[in-house]
């Protein structure tokens, strides 16, 4: 009974960590992008650059986490990221200088790796050490919840006619509140459990890693475009009256779909997960370019929300299968590919929008890249069918630690 209560606290700490380091330090910018463009003089290309610097910071955070082998250092680094997520959000109101904003978004991006990589690794290791299923679905439901709570906060602030500066301050306060349980209940790697006793690494082949990195790069490109610009895409649609002012609602729908998605994919991803996820994500990305009606945009938001976090959850769960003694090793390798795409995608899309005046070409390009990712997955299936079947098709019970 005590162990189960501890498990609940561990998962809750992970969810709160994602709300702070991902919801506030990353996703909130997507909600505030059109508001800052209207009120703070932010241009389309400038918005893309700020998103890319955030992703650059995220990749640097991943590199740091992957190269750091001392788990105690990682535990303390996670706590530092909680503090910096609050500070960088509050500091956004102090200037309208692009360089300063870029530095703040870069630091916030580093903090995002604290929820996705460090917290995931700490939780996964705790699960392994205490003979629980080595799955991260519950933890990654926090990413969807982070979108929901930030969307609700921003919408509430808009009803009070709050400006962009007041909204950043409100986000900082919310981050400070959720940091408390994340700080107190994140499991220390050396407290309790069997400290990794009896676990054995099963690393994949180099060819498997290479194809998976290429596929994950393509997924990252599509994710970066949709997650950064989905609110502005909806707000820009002037031909459909039903979409005006609905950007925040569309982003909220992404969060609603993303919250249960990792839990659902934990149950079915071993059979059809990653490939079907990428195919669905491609449809979600290209739909607004084909048809900008309200029902299609809603479907696009639900498809995107229901797939993008599931992709991350599945790959990082695979890390626990390949490297149970040190999950961050595979997490870091895969996330570098994902992060590289996240740096390229917002800048290129921002310039295309500024030059062409709409998102159509940027969305078509994004969908094409994601579809290329599915081809890499087909190649991966042909190259190493047995390994893929073992990781992607096996039932969840196969992930129980012996």
Short mmCIF file of C-alpha atoms in Angstrom, two decimals:
data_model
loop_
_atom_site.label_atom_id
_atom_site.label_comp_id
_atom_site.label_asym_id
_atom_site.label_seq_id
_atom_site.Cartn_x
_atom_site.Cartn_y
_atom_site.Cartn_z
CA UNK A 1 0.00 0.00 0.00
CA UNK A 2 2.83 2.39 0.87
CA UNK A 3 4.62 1.51 -2.37
CA UNK A 4 1.48 2.23 -4.39
CA UNK A 5 1.07 5.60 -2.67
CA UNK A 6 4.70 6.37 -3.47
CA UNK A 7 4.08 5.37 -7.09
CA UNK A 8 1.18 7.84 -7.28
CA UNK A 9 3.41 10.58 -5.87
CA UNK A 10 6.19 9.76 -8.33
CA UNK A 11 3.83 9.96 -11.30
CA UNK A 12 2.26 13.16 -9.97
CA UNK A 13 5.72 14.70 -9.58
CA UNK A 14 6.48 13.79 -13.20
CA UNK A 15 3.22 15.31 -14.44
CA UNK A 16 3.85 18.52 -12.49
CA UNK A 17 7.40 18.62 -13.85
CA UNK A 18 6.04 18.47 -17.40
CA UNK A 19 3.53 21.24 -16.68
CA UNK A 20 6.37 23.48 -15.50
CA UNK A 21 9.22 22.62 -17.88
CA UNK A 22 7.17 21.77 -20.98
CA UNK A 23 3.78 23.44 -20.55
CA UNK A 24 5.07 26.81 -19.36
CA UNK A 25 8.66 26.81 -20.65
CA UNK A 26 7.70 25.47 -24.09
CA UNK A 27 4.02 25.17 -25.11
CA UNK A 28 2.80 28.47 -23.64
CA UNK A 29 4.78 30.33 -26.32
CA UNK A 30 2.54 28.84 -29.03
CA UNK A 31 -0.48 30.36 -27.28
CA UNK A 32 1.17 33.75 -26.83
CA UNK A 33 2.72 33.92 -30.32
CA UNK A 34 -0.22 35.65 -32.08
CA UNK A 35 -0.78 37.89 -29.05
CA UNK A 36 2.88 38.99 -29.06
CA UNK A 37 2.71 39.55 -32.82
CA UNK A 38 -0.25 41.87 -32.34
CA UNK A 39 0.95 43.73 -29.24
CA UNK A 40 4.72 43.35 -28.88
CA UNK A 41 5.91 43.88 -32.45
CA UNK A 42 6.97 40.27 -33.03
CA UNK A 43 7.21 39.37 -36.75
CA UNK A 44 6.46 36.00 -38.38
CA UNK A 45 10.14 35.25 -38.97
CA UNK A 46 10.97 36.53 -35.49
CA UNK A 47 8.37 34.19 -34.04
CA UNK A 48 9.95 31.31 -35.92
CA UNK A 49 13.43 32.23 -34.66
CA UNK A 50 12.27 32.37 -31.04
CA UNK A 51 10.71 28.92 -31.42
CA UNK A 52 13.93 27.61 -32.95
CA UNK A 53 16.10 29.05 -30.18
CA UNK A 54 13.80 27.30 -27.71
CA UNK A 55 14.38 24.02 -29.53
CA UNK A 56 18.13 24.74 -29.68
CA UNK A 57 18.10 25.05 -25.93
CA UNK A 58 16.16 21.82 -25.68
CA UNK A 59 18.77 19.99 -27.76
CA UNK A 60 21.58 21.42 -25.63
CA UNK A 61 19.69 20.20 -22.56
CA UNK A 62 19.44 16.75 -24.11
CA UNK A 63 23.18 16.72 -24.88
CA UNK A 64 23.93 17.69 -21.29
CA UNK A 65 21.60 15.02 -19.90
CA UNK A 66 23.00 12.33 -22.21
CA UNK A 67 26.62 13.15 -21.34
CA UNK A 68 26.00 13.35 -17.59
CA UNK A 69 26.34 9.93 -15.96
CA UNK A 70 26.05 10.99 -12.32
CA UNK A 71 22.38 10.48 -11.47
CA UNK A 72 22.64 12.69 -8.40
CA UNK A 73 23.76 15.57 -10.63
CA UNK A 74 20.78 14.93 -12.93
CA UNK A 75 18.41 14.97 -9.98
CA UNK A 76 19.73 18.35 -8.84
CA UNK A 77 19.78 19.66 -12.42
CA UNK A 78 16.08 18.85 -12.70
CA UNK A 79 15.43 21.01 -9.65
CA UNK A 80 17.45 23.85 -11.18
CA UNK A 81 15.33 23.60 -14.34
CA UNK A 82 12.15 24.00 -12.31
CA UNK A 83 13.49 27.29 -10.92
CA UNK A 84 14.70 28.54 -14.30
CA UNK A 85 11.36 27.75 -15.94
CA UNK A 86 9.70 30.17 -13.54
CA UNK A 87 12.42 32.82 -13.85
CA UNK A 88 12.62 32.83 -17.66
CA UNK A 89 8.84 33.13 -17.98
CA UNK A 90 8.69 36.09 -15.61
CA UNK A 91 11.68 37.74 -17.32
CA UNK A 92 9.91 37.80 -20.72
CA UNK A 93 7.93 40.86 -19.56
CA UNK A 94 11.03 42.95 -18.90
CA UNK A 95 11.92 43.71 -22.52
CA UNK A 96 10.87 43.61 -26.16
CA UNK A 97 14.42 43.09 -27.39
CA UNK A 98 14.63 40.07 -29.70
CA UNK A 99 18.12 39.07 -28.56
CA UNK A 100 17.09 39.02 -24.91
CA UNK A 101 13.94 37.11 -25.76
CA UNK A 102 16.00 34.61 -27.73
CA UNK A 103 18.33 34.03 -24.76
CA UNK A 104 15.37 33.53 -22.44
CA UNK A 105 13.68 31.11 -24.86
CA UNK A 106 16.98 29.24 -25.24
CA UNK A 107 17.27 28.78 -21.46
CA UNK A 108 13.59 27.77 -21.30
CA UNK A 109 14.30 25.18 -23.98
CA UNK A 110 17.08 23.70 -21.85
CA UNK A 111 14.56 23.49 -19.01
CA UNK A 112 12.13 21.54 -21.22
CA UNK A 113 14.64 18.70 -21.36
CA UNK A 114 14.25 18.44 -17.59
CA UNK A 115 10.68 17.19 -17.93
CA UNK A 116 11.04 15.14 -21.08
CA UNK A 117 14.47 13.56 -20.52
CA UNK A 118 15.73 13.87 -16.94
CA UNK A 119 12.39 13.37 -15.18
CA UNK A 120 11.51 10.57 -17.60
CA UNK A 121 14.79 8.84 -16.85
CA UNK A 122 14.44 9.22 -13.09
CA UNK A 123 10.87 7.89 -13.15
CA UNK A 124 11.71 5.04 -15.52
CA UNK A 125 14.63 3.99 -13.34
CA UNK A 126 12.42 4.11 -10.23
CA UNK A 127 9.85 1.92 -11.97
CA UNK A 128 12.51 -0.59 -13.01
CA UNK A 129 14.03 -0.68 -9.52
CA UNK A 130 10.63 -1.32 -7.93
CA UNK A 131 9.46 -4.00 -10.38
CA UNK A 132 6.77 -1.90 -12.07
CA UNK A 133 6.01 -1.84 -15.78
CA UNK A 134 8.73 0.12 -17.58
CA UNK A 135 6.25 2.40 -19.37
CA UNK A 136 5.90 6.16 -19.35
CA UNK A 137 2.30 6.63 -20.50
CA UNK A 138 1.08 8.11 -17.23
CA UNK A 139 4.07 10.43 -17.02
CA UNK A 140 3.62 11.70 -20.58
CA UNK A 141 -0.07 12.33 -20.03
CA UNK A 142 1.33 15.34 -18.18
CA UNK A 143 2.36 16.85 -21.52
CA UNK A 144 -1.26 16.93 -22.64
CA UNK A 145 -2.36 18.23 -19.25
CA UNK A 146 0.26 20.97 -19.52
CA UNK A 147 -1.35 22.15 -22.75
CA UNK A 148 -4.78 22.10 -21.13
CA UNK A 149 -3.84 24.08 -18.02
CA UNK A 150 -1.82 26.68 -19.95
CA UNK A 151 -4.62 27.06 -22.51
CA UNK A 152 -7.24 27.54 -19.79
CA UNK A 153 -5.03 30.07 -18.01
CA UNK A 154 -4.41 32.09 -21.18
CA UNK A 155 -8.11 32.05 -22.11
CA UNK A 156 -9.04 33.15 -18.59
CA UNK A 157 -6.52 35.99 -18.76
CA UNK A 158 -7.88 37.06 -22.15
CA UNK A 159 -11.38 37.35 -20.72
CA UNK A 160 -9.90 39.79 -18.19
CA UNK A 161 -8.28 41.76 -21.05
CA UNK A 162 -4.80 40.93 -19.76
CA UNK A 163 -1.93 41.99 -22.03
CA UNK A 164 0.92 39.71 -23.10
CA UNK A 165 3.10 40.79 -20.17
CA UNK A 166 0.45 39.99 -17.57
CA UNK A 167 -0.05 36.61 -19.20
CA UNK A 168 3.64 35.73 -18.96
CA UNK A 169 3.56 36.69 -15.26
CA UNK A 170 0.48 34.53 -14.69
CA UNK A 171 2.26 31.61 -16.32
CA UNK A 172 5.28 32.16 -14.06
CA UNK A 173 3.07 32.06 -10.98
CA UNK A 174 1.40 28.86 -12.15
CA UNK A 175 4.80 27.29 -12.81
CA UNK A 176 5.94 28.18 -9.30
CA UNK A 177 2.89 26.43 -7.80
CA UNK A 178 3.35 23.22 -9.79
CA UNK A 179 7.08 23.22 -9.07
CA UNK A 180 6.41 22.40 -5.41
CA UNK A 181 5.22 18.76 -5.83
CA UNK A 182 7.70 18.26 -8.69
CA UNK A 183 10.49 19.36 -6.33
CA UNK A 184 9.32 17.33 -3.32
CA UNK A 185 8.23 14.04 -4.87
CA UNK A 186 10.55 13.44 -7.83
CA UNK A 187 12.32 10.18 -6.81
CA UNK A 188 15.98 10.39 -5.93
CA UNK A 189 17.87 7.73 -7.95
CA UNK A 190 19.63 6.33 -4.89
CA UNK A 191 16.66 6.08 -2.51
CA UNK A 192 14.94 2.69 -2.20
CA UNK A 193 14.65 -0.08 -4.76
CA UNK A 194 17.35 -2.46 -5.90
CA UNK A 195 19.53 0.14 -7.67
CA UNK A 196 19.23 -1.59 -11.02
CA UNK A 197 20.07 -5.06 -9.75
CA UNK A 198 19.38 -7.84 -12.25
CA UNK A 199 18.83 -5.57 -15.28
CA UNK A 200 20.74 -6.09 -18.50
CA UNK A 201 21.09 -3.72 -21.44
CA UNK A 202 19.93 -4.97 -24.87
CA UNK A 203 21.21 -2.33 -27.30
CA UNK A 204 19.88 -2.34 -30.89
CA UNK A 205 22.11 -2.54 -33.95
CA UNK A 206 23.70 0.54 -35.50
CA UNK A 207 21.51 0.18 -38.58
CA UNK A 208 18.39 0.12 -36.39
CA UNK A 209 19.53 3.26 -34.59
CA UNK A 210 20.28 5.08 -37.85
CA UNK A 211 16.91 4.40 -39.44
CA UNK A 212 15.08 5.18 -36.21
CA UNK A 213 16.94 8.49 -35.92
CA UNK A 214 15.93 9.43 -39.48
CA UNK A 215 12.31 8.54 -38.81
CA UNK A 216 12.35 10.44 -35.52
CA UNK A 217 13.89 13.46 -37.26
CA UNK A 218 10.94 13.52 -39.68
CA UNK A 219 8.46 13.20 -36.83
CA UNK A 220 10.20 16.04 -35.00
CA UNK A 221 9.90 18.32 -38.02
CA UNK A 222 6.15 17.82 -38.24
CA UNK A 223 5.73 18.21 -34.49
CA UNK A 224 7.69 21.47 -34.39
CA UNK A 225 5.62 23.09 -37.14
CA UNK A 226 2.26 22.08 -35.69
CA UNK A 227 3.05 22.75 -32.04
CA UNK A 228 4.59 26.16 -32.75
CA UNK A 229 2.14 27.59 -35.26
CA UNK A 230 -1.20 25.82 -34.77
CA UNK A 231 -2.70 28.74 -32.79
CA UNK A 232 -1.54 31.32 -35.32
CA UNK A 233 -2.68 29.11 -38.22
CA UNK A 234 -6.22 29.11 -36.84
CA UNK A 235 -6.17 32.81 -35.93
CA UNK A 236 -5.08 33.73 -39.47
CA UNK A 237 -8.01 32.05 -41.21
CA UNK A 238 -10.19 34.98 -42.25
CA UNK A 239 -12.35 33.19 -44.81
CA UNK A 240 -14.12 31.09 -42.19
CA UNK A 241 -15.95 33.12 -39.60
CA UNK A 242 -16.21 30.15 -37.23
CA UNK A 243 -12.42 30.05 -36.78
CA UNK A 244 -11.86 33.66 -35.78
CA UNK A 245 -10.49 33.84 -32.25
CA UNK A 246 -10.49 30.04 -31.89
CA UNK A 247 -6.71 29.49 -31.84
CA UNK A 248 -6.64 28.93 -28.08
CA UNK A 249 -9.55 26.50 -28.33
CA UNK A 250 -7.73 24.53 -31.03
CA UNK A 251 -4.65 24.30 -28.82
CA UNK A 252 -6.83 23.20 -25.91
CA UNK A 253 -8.17 20.39 -28.11
CA UNK A 254 -4.60 19.31 -28.77
CA UNK A 255 -4.11 18.98 -25.02
CA UNK A 256 -7.41 17.11 -24.56
CA UNK A 257 -6.37 14.56 -27.19
CA UNK A 258 -2.77 14.35 -25.97
CA UNK A 259 -3.60 13.63 -22.32
CA UNK A 260 -4.99 10.08 -22.68
CA UNK A 261 -3.01 9.27 -25.84
CA UNK A 262 0.17 7.92 -24.17
CA UNK A 263 -1.90 5.67 -21.90
CA UNK A 264 -3.84 4.31 -24.87
CA UNK A 265 -0.71 3.80 -26.95
CA UNK A 266 0.96 2.01 -24.06
CA UNK A 267 -1.64 -0.71 -24.64
CA UNK A 268 -1.58 -0.88 -28.46
CA UNK A 269 1.75 0.61 -29.58
CA UNK A 270 3.58 -2.71 -29.37
CA UNK A 271 1.43 -3.87 -32.29
CA UNK A 272 0.70 -0.87 -34.53
CA UNK A 273 1.92 2.16 -32.59
CA UNK A 274 4.77 4.04 -34.16
CA UNK A 275 3.96 3.54 -37.83
CA UNK A 276 0.24 4.30 -37.41
CA UNK A 277 1.13 7.25 -35.21
CA UNK A 278 3.28 8.85 -37.91
CA UNK A 279 0.67 8.19 -40.60
CA UNK A 280 -2.05 9.82 -38.50
CA UNK A 281 0.27 12.72 -37.65
CA UNK A 282 0.89 13.35 -41.35
CA UNK A 283 -2.86 13.58 -41.97
CA UNK A 284 -3.23 15.96 -39.02
CA UNK A 285 -0.49 18.22 -40.33
CA UNK A 286 -1.72 18.45 -43.92
CA UNK A 287 -5.47 18.78 -43.23
CA UNK A 288 -5.50 22.56 -42.56
CA UNK A 289 -3.70 23.19 -45.85
CA UNK A 290 -6.32 21.23 -47.78
CA UNK A 291 -9.40 22.53 -46.02
CA UNK A 292 -9.62 25.29 -43.38
CA UNK A 293 -13.19 24.65 -42.25
CA UNK A 294 -13.85 24.48 -38.53
CA UNK A 295 -14.60 20.69 -38.43
CA UNK A 296 -11.38 19.88 -40.30
CA UNK A 297 -9.25 22.09 -38.06
CA UNK A 298 -10.81 20.44 -34.99
CA UNK A 299 -10.06 16.99 -36.42
CA UNK A 300 -6.51 18.10 -37.22
CA UNK A 301 -5.95 19.31 -33.65
CA UNK A 302 -7.30 16.06 -32.21
CA UNK A 303 -5.18 13.92 -34.54
CA UNK A 304 -2.04 15.90 -33.82
CA UNK A 305 -2.64 15.92 -30.07
CA UNK A 306 -3.39 12.22 -30.04
CA UNK A 307 -0.18 11.28 -31.85
CA UNK A 308 2.76 13.58 -31.20
CA UNK A 309 3.19 12.85 -27.48
CA UNK A 310 2.53 9.17 -28.18
CA UNK A 311 5.54 9.19 -30.55
CA UNK A 312 7.78 10.61 -27.83
CA UNK A 313 6.38 8.30 -25.15
CA UNK A 314 6.88 5.20 -27.29
CA UNK A 315 10.47 6.00 -28.25
CA UNK A 316 11.47 6.91 -24.71
CA UNK A 317 9.78 3.76 -23.41
CA UNK A 318 11.90 1.85 -25.92
CA UNK A 319 14.90 3.41 -24.22
CA UNK A 320 13.93 1.62 -21.03
CA UNK A 321 13.81 -1.67 -22.95
CA UNK A 322 17.14 -1.21 -24.71
CA UNK A 323 19.04 0.34 -21.78
CA UNK A 324 17.26 -0.39 -18.47
CA UNK A 325 20.43 0.44 -16.52
CA UNK A 326 20.68 3.91 -18.09
CA UNK A 327 17.60 4.86 -20.17
CA UNK A 328 18.94 8.37 -20.84
CA UNK A 329 21.54 6.88 -23.20
CA UNK A 330 19.05 5.95 -25.90
CA UNK A 331 16.77 8.86 -24.98
CA UNK A 332 19.58 11.29 -25.70
CA UNK A 333 20.55 9.71 -29.02
CA UNK A 334 17.01 9.72 -30.39
CA UNK A 335 16.14 13.15 -29.05
CA UNK A 336 19.15 14.71 -30.77
CA UNK A 337 17.62 13.75 -34.11
CA UNK A 338 14.23 15.03 -32.98
CA UNK A 339 15.78 18.25 -31.68
CA UNK A 340 17.68 18.96 -34.91
CA UNK A 341 14.39 18.90 -36.82
CA UNK A 342 12.77 21.15 -34.23
CA UNK A 343 15.47 23.78 -34.81
CA UNK A 344 15.12 23.76 -38.59
CA UNK A 345 11.33 23.56 -38.92
CA UNK A 346 10.09 26.77 -37.19
CA UNK A 347 12.64 29.05 -38.90
CA UNK A 348 11.99 27.68 -42.40
CA UNK A 349 8.22 27.78 -41.88
CA UNK A 350 8.37 31.32 -40.47
CA UNK A 351 10.24 32.60 -43.53
CA UNK A 352 7.83 30.82 -45.89
CA UNK A 353 4.87 32.46 -44.16
CA UNK A 354 6.51 35.89 -44.27
CA UNK A 355 7.30 35.49 -47.99
CA UNK A 356 4.02 33.91 -49.12
CA UNK A 357 1.55 35.31 -46.61
CA UNK A 358 0.08 31.93 -45.61
CA UNK A 359 0.99 28.58 -44.09
CA UNK A 360 0.01 26.33 -47.01
CA UNK A 361 3.49 25.58 -48.42
CA UNK A 362 4.96 25.22 -44.95
CA UNK A 363 2.26 22.70 -44.03
CA UNK A 364 2.67 20.73 -47.26
CA UNK A 365 6.44 20.60 -46.70
CA UNK A 366 5.94 19.46 -43.13
CA UNK A 367 3.52 16.71 -44.16
CA UNK A 368 5.96 15.55 -46.86
CA UNK A 369 8.78 15.25 -44.34
CA UNK A 370 6.57 13.25 -41.97
CA UNK A 371 5.53 10.92 -44.79
CA UNK A 372 9.23 10.38 -45.56
CA UNK A 373 9.57 9.28 -41.96
CA UNK A 374 7.07 6.48 -42.57
CA UNK A 375 9.24 5.26 -45.46
CA UNK A 376 12.20 5.04 -43.09
CA UNK A 377 10.02 2.99 -40.77
CA UNK A 378 9.13 0.59 -43.58
CA UNK A 379 12.86 0.25 -44.27
CA UNK A 380 13.46 -0.36 -40.59
CA UNK A 381 10.81 -3.08 -40.55
CA UNK A 382 12.45 -4.78 -43.54
CA UNK A 383 15.96 -4.41 -42.15
CA UNK A 384 15.44 -5.76 -38.69
CA UNK A 385 11.98 -7.30 -38.49
CA UNK A 386 12.63 -9.42 -35.43
CA UNK A 387 13.97 -6.54 -33.34
CA UNK A 388 11.14 -4.23 -34.30
CA UNK A 389 8.58 -6.91 -33.57
CA UNK A 390 10.11 -7.47 -30.16
CA UNK A 391 9.96 -3.80 -29.24
CA UNK A 392 6.90 -2.52 -31.09
CA UNK A 393 4.58 -5.52 -31.30
CA UNK A 394 5.01 -7.29 -27.97
CA UNK A 395 2.30 -6.95 -25.34
CA UNK A 396 2.85 -4.45 -22.51
CA UNK A 397 3.42 -7.29 -20.05
CA UNK A 398 6.69 -8.04 -21.83
CA UNK A 399 8.05 -4.81 -20.39
CA UNK A 400 7.87 -6.11 -16.85
CA UNK A 401 11.26 -6.15 -15.19
CA UNK A 402 12.46 -9.64 -14.31
#
